[in-house]
PDB file of C-alpha atoms in Angstrom:
ATOM      1  CA  MET A   1      10.210  -6.632  55.476  1.00 36.00           C
ATOM      2  CA  THR A   2      12.374  -3.045  55.683  1.00 39.00           C
ATOM      3  CA  ARG A   3      12.987  -0.763  53.205  1.00 39.00           C
ATOM      4  CA  SER A   4      15.676   1.892  52.620  1.00 39.00           C
ATOM      5  CA  LYS A   5      14.698   5.813  52.240  1.00 43.00           C
ATOM      6  CA  THR A   6      16.194   5.368  48.784  1.00 43.00           C
ATOM      7  CA  ALA A   7      13.758   2.579  48.047  1.00 43.00           C
ATOM      8  CA  LEU A   8      10.770   4.611  48.858  1.00 52.00           C
ATOM      9  CA  LYS A   9      12.091   7.624  46.762  1.00 72.00           C
ATOM     10  CA  GLU A  10      11.346   6.394  43.532  1.00 68.00           C
ATOM     11  CA  ARG A  11      11.133   3.159  41.181  1.00 68.00           C
ATOM     12  CA  LEU A  12      11.877   3.469  38.206  1.00 67.00           C
ATOM     13  CA  ASN A  13      10.825   0.280  35.243  1.00 71.00           C
ATOM     14  CA  TYR A  14      11.770   0.538  31.435  1.00 73.00           C
ATOM     15  CA  LEU A  15      10.048  -2.261  29.642  1.00 71.00           C
ATOM     16  CA  ILE A  16      11.069  -4.020  26.089  1.00 77.00           C
ATOM     17  CA  ALA A  17       7.964  -5.181  23.969  1.00 78.00           C
ATOM     18  CA  ASN A  18       7.985  -7.914  21.251  1.00 79.00           C
ATOM     19  CA  ASP A  19       5.686  -7.983  18.139  1.00 80.00           C
ATOM     20  CA  ARG A  20       3.886 -10.553  20.068  1.00 79.00           C
ATOM     21  CA  ASP A  21       3.612  -7.873  22.348  1.00 78.00           C
ATOM     22  CA  HIS A  22       2.438  -5.247  19.726  1.00 74.00           C
ATOM     23  CA  ALA A  23      -0.360  -7.107  18.690  1.00 77.00           C
ATOM     24  CA  TRP A  24      -2.107  -6.128  21.529  1.00 79.00           C
ATOM     25  CA  GLY A  25      -2.702  -2.623  19.977  1.00 82.00           C
ATOM     26  CA  LEU A  26      -1.526  -1.027  23.307  1.00 87.00           C
ATOM     27  CA  THR A  27       2.340  -1.438  25.221  1.00 90.00           C
ATOM     28  CA  VAL A  28       3.498  -0.406  27.643  1.00 91.00           C
ATOM     29  CA  ASN A  29       7.015   0.899  27.959  1.00 90.00           C
ATOM     30  CA  THR A  30       7.480   2.412  31.422  1.00 90.00           C
ATOM     31  CA  ILE A  31       6.361   2.726  34.643  1.00 91.00           C
ATOM     32  CA  GLY A  32       7.348   4.290  38.283  1.00 89.00           C
ATOM     33  CA  PHE A  33       7.306   6.533  40.656  1.00 92.00           C
ATOM     34  CA  GLN A  34       9.686   9.428  41.482  1.00 92.00           C
ATOM     35  CA  THR A  35       9.879  11.675  45.016  1.00 92.00           C
ATOM     36  CA  SER A  36      11.738  14.964  44.178  1.00 92.00           C
ATOM     37  CA  THR A  37      12.559  16.388  47.571  1.00 93.00           C
ATOM     38  CA  ALA A  38      12.565  20.209  48.014  1.00 93.00           C
ATOM     39  CA  ASP A  39      15.512  21.523  46.729  1.00 92.00           C
ATOM     40  CA  SER A  40      16.943  18.261  44.527  1.00 90.00           C
ATOM     41  CA  VAL A  41      18.285  18.088  41.435  1.00 88.00           C
ATOM     42  CA  TYR A  42      15.890  17.501  38.598  1.00 88.00           C
ATOM     43  CA  PRO A  43      15.498  15.209  37.188  1.00 86.00           C
ATOM     44  CA  PRO A  44      17.594  13.227  39.693  1.00 80.00           C
ATOM     45  CA  LYS A  45      19.970  10.207  37.662  1.00 78.00           C
ATOM     46  CA  GLY A  46      18.811   6.974  36.600  1.00 74.00           C
ATOM     47  CA  HIS A  47      16.353   7.256  33.306  1.00 76.00           C
ATOM     48  CA  PRO A  48      17.796   6.170  30.312  1.00 74.00           C
ATOM     49  CA  SER A  49      19.503   8.648  28.311  1.00 78.00           C
ATOM     50  CA  SER A  50      16.296   8.181  25.801  1.00 79.00           C
ATOM     51  CA  TYR A  51      14.229   9.649  28.369  1.00 82.00           C
ATOM     52  CA  TRP A  52      16.009  12.136  30.638  1.00 83.00           C
ATOM     53  CA  PHE A  53      15.742  15.427  29.170  1.00 89.00           C
ATOM     54  CA  ASN A  54      16.758  19.488  30.849  1.00 90.00           C
ATOM     55  CA  PRO A  55      13.654  21.235  32.298  1.00 92.00           C
ATOM     56  CA  LEU A  56      15.173  24.269  30.414  1.00 93.00           C
ATOM     57  CA  LYS A  57      15.038  22.802  27.197  1.00 95.00           C
ATOM     58  CA  GLY A  58      12.391  20.059  27.333  1.00 95.00           C
ATOM     59  CA  ARG A  59      11.847  17.101  25.188  1.00 95.00           C
ATOM     60  CA  ILE A  60      10.084  14.582  22.718  1.00 96.00           C
ATOM     61  CA  LEU A  61       9.036  11.656  23.241  1.00 95.00           C
ATOM     62  CA  HIS A  62       7.845   9.171  21.323  1.00 94.00           C
ATOM     63  CA  GLU A  63       5.109   7.651  23.323  1.00 95.00           C
ATOM     64  CA  PHE A  64       2.420   8.519  25.577  1.00 97.00           C
ATOM     65  CA  GLN A  65       2.745   9.540  29.310  1.00 96.00           C
ATOM     66  CA  ILE A  66       0.155   9.374  31.769  1.00 97.00           C
ATOM     67  CA  ILE A  67       1.913  11.294  34.810  1.00 97.00           C
ATOM     68  CA  VAL A  68      -0.032  11.860  38.233  1.00 97.00           C
ATOM     69  CA  VAL A  69       0.732  14.415  40.400  1.00 97.00           C
ATOM     70  CA  VAL A  70       0.761  12.895  43.934  1.00 96.00           C
ATOM     71  CA  SER A  71       2.152  15.668  46.217  1.00 96.00           C
ATOM     72  CA  GLY A  72       3.224  18.966  45.572  1.00 96.00           C
ATOM     73  CA  GLU A  73       3.754  21.419  43.324  1.00 97.00           C
ATOM     74  CA  GLY A  74       5.500  21.970  39.781  1.00 97.00           C
ATOM     75  CA  VAL A  75       5.077  23.892  35.923  1.00 98.00           C
ATOM     76  CA  PHE A  76       4.026  21.811  32.981  1.00 98.00           C
ATOM     77  CA  GLU A  77       4.463  23.004  29.479  1.00 98.00           C
ATOM     78  CA  SER A  78       3.810  22.190  25.931  1.00 98.00           C
ATOM     79  CA  GLU A  79       4.084  22.601  22.375  1.00 97.00           C
ATOM     80  CA  CYS A  80      -0.323  23.020  22.809  1.00 97.00           C
ATOM     81  CA  VAL A  81      -0.457  23.727  26.324  1.00 97.00           C
ATOM     82  CA  SER A  82       0.959  27.277  28.060  1.00 97.00           C
ATOM     83  CA  ARG A  83       3.033  27.185  31.007  1.00 97.00           C
ATOM     84  CA  THR A  84       0.688  26.073  33.687  1.00 97.00           C
ATOM     85  CA  GLN A  85       0.782  25.506  37.492  1.00 97.00           C
ATOM     86  CA  VAL A  86       0.527  21.556  38.137  1.00 97.00           C
ATOM     87  CA  LYS A  87      -0.714  20.658  41.896  1.00 97.00           C
ATOM     88  CA  ALA A  88      -1.787  17.140  43.513  1.00 97.00           C
ATOM     89  CA  GLY A  89      -4.150  15.648  42.261  1.00 97.00           C
ATOM     90  CA  HIS A  90      -3.234  17.341  38.600  1.00 97.00           C
ATOM     91  CA  VAL A  91      -2.963  14.350  35.777  1.00 97.00           C
ATOM     92  CA  ILE A  92      -0.768  15.749  32.637  1.00 98.00           C
ATOM     93  CA  MET A  93      -0.878  13.347  29.225  1.00 97.00           C
ATOM     94  CA  LEU A  94       2.432  13.565  27.163  1.00 97.00           C
ATOM     95  CA  PHE A  95       1.566  13.135  23.484  1.00 97.00           C
ATOM     96  CA  PRO A  96       4.658  11.483  20.867  1.00 97.00           C
ATOM     97  CA  GLY A  97       6.539  13.407  18.574  1.00 96.00           C
ATOM     98  CA  GLU A  98       5.305  16.580  20.791  1.00 97.00           C
ATOM     99  CA  TRP A  99       7.554  19.207  22.799  1.00 98.00           C
ATOM    100  CA  HIS A 100       7.076  19.336  26.355  1.00 97.00           C
ATOM    101  CA  THR A 101       8.707  19.676  29.615  1.00 97.00           C
ATOM    102  CA  PHE A 102       8.249  19.809  33.393  1.00 97.00           C
ATOM    103  CA  GLN A 103       9.815  20.055  37.051  1.00 96.00           C
ATOM    104  CA  PRO A 104       8.715  20.253  40.644  1.00 97.00           C
ATOM    105  CA  VAL A 105       8.835  24.085  42.127  1.00 96.00           C
ATOM    106  CA  LYS A 106      12.321  23.801  43.514  1.00 94.00           C
ATOM    107  CA  SER A 107      11.443  24.948  47.146  1.00 96.00           C
ATOM    108  CA  LYS A 108       8.477  22.347  47.058  1.00 95.00           C
ATOM    109  CA  GLY A 109       9.283  19.206  45.202  1.00 95.00           C
ATOM    110  CA  TRP A 110       6.825  16.611  44.633  1.00 95.00           C
ATOM    111  CA  GLN A 111       5.884  13.044  44.081  1.00 96.00           C
ATOM    112  CA  VAL A 112       4.919  11.675  40.682  1.00 96.00           C
ATOM    113  CA  TYR A 113       3.857   8.149  39.517  1.00 95.00           C
ATOM    114  CA  TRP A 114       3.947   8.078  35.488  1.00 95.00           C
ATOM    115  CA  LEU A 115       2.812   5.128  32.376  1.00 95.00           C
ATOM    116  CA  GLY A 116       4.358   4.982  29.422  1.00 94.00           C
ATOM    117  CA  PHE A 117       2.482   3.724  26.565  1.00 95.00           C
ATOM    118  CA  ASN A 118       2.329   3.341  22.948  1.00 94.00           C
ATOM    119  CA  GLY A 119      -0.426   1.391  20.311  1.00 94.00           C
ATOM    120  CA  GLY A 120      -2.724   1.712  17.994  1.00 92.00           C
ATOM    121  CA  GLN A 121      -5.634   1.610  20.855  1.00 92.00           C
ATOM    122  CA  ALA A 122      -4.250   4.686  22.313  1.00 93.00           C
ATOM    123  CA  GLU A 123      -3.652   6.401  18.951  1.00 94.00           C
ATOM    124  CA  ASN A 124      -7.821   5.557  18.590  1.00 93.00           C
ATOM    125  CA  LEU A 125      -7.988   7.240  21.577  1.00 92.00           C
ATOM    126  CA  VAL A 126      -6.929  10.684  20.226  1.00 93.00           C
ATOM    127  CA  GLU A 127      -8.114  10.201  16.798  1.00 94.00           C
ATOM    128  CA  ASN A 128     -11.868   9.807  18.310  1.00 94.00           C
ATOM    129  CA  GLU A 129     -11.156  12.570  20.217  1.00 93.00           C
ATOM    130  CA  PHE A 130     -11.269  11.444  23.858  1.00 92.00           C
ATOM    131  CA  PHE A 131      -7.849  12.947  24.552  1.00 93.00           C
ATOM    132  CA  SER A 132      -6.422  15.714  22.780  1.00 95.00           C
ATOM    133  CA  ARG A 133      -2.765  17.332  22.954  1.00 96.00           C
ATOM    134  CA  GLU A 134      -4.726  21.382  23.665  1.00 96.00           C
ATOM    135  CA  GLU A 135      -6.317  19.537  26.434  1.00 95.00           C
ATOM    136  CA  ALA A 136      -3.257  17.460  28.145  1.00 96.00           C
ATOM    137  CA  LEU A 137      -3.701  18.411  31.813  1.00 96.00           C
ATOM    138  CA  PHE A 138      -6.710  17.155  33.694  1.00 93.00           C
ATOM    139  CA  GLU A 139      -7.254  17.698  37.493  1.00 94.00           C
ATOM    140  CA  ILE A 140      -9.078  14.646  39.070  1.00 92.00           C
ATOM    141  CA  GLY A 141      -8.235  15.439  42.885  1.00 84.00           C
ATOM    142  CA  LEU A 142      -6.860  12.538  45.176  1.00 75.00           C
TER     143      LEU A 142
END
């Protein structure tokens, strides 16, 4: 099967959960990957308006997200984490209701994978201090 360059550049999936899904205690809202090449506009078009943002102003989501940087470099900042350089092998965790922003370094670009989710199971992990807003950046390597 032949894939176009566009198909390899991004895959955006936004999902709708029903009441039965919520009964599991963990629902996935979005999953995907995106490549932003050097000197490209960020974020690229294609995201629903509730997810799109201006990196200079940031945004607040109503879900958790895990963002894995697999190549390139960028910056991340949130209410609880000062502006920090990120690179391949870093994982960013976003928390519902918390302001944040991130973007690739314009001269380098990056490739990221993400997973957005909600539910009591995720909230339980925060309540039991497995994850915290103050430690929202992990270096896991590749």
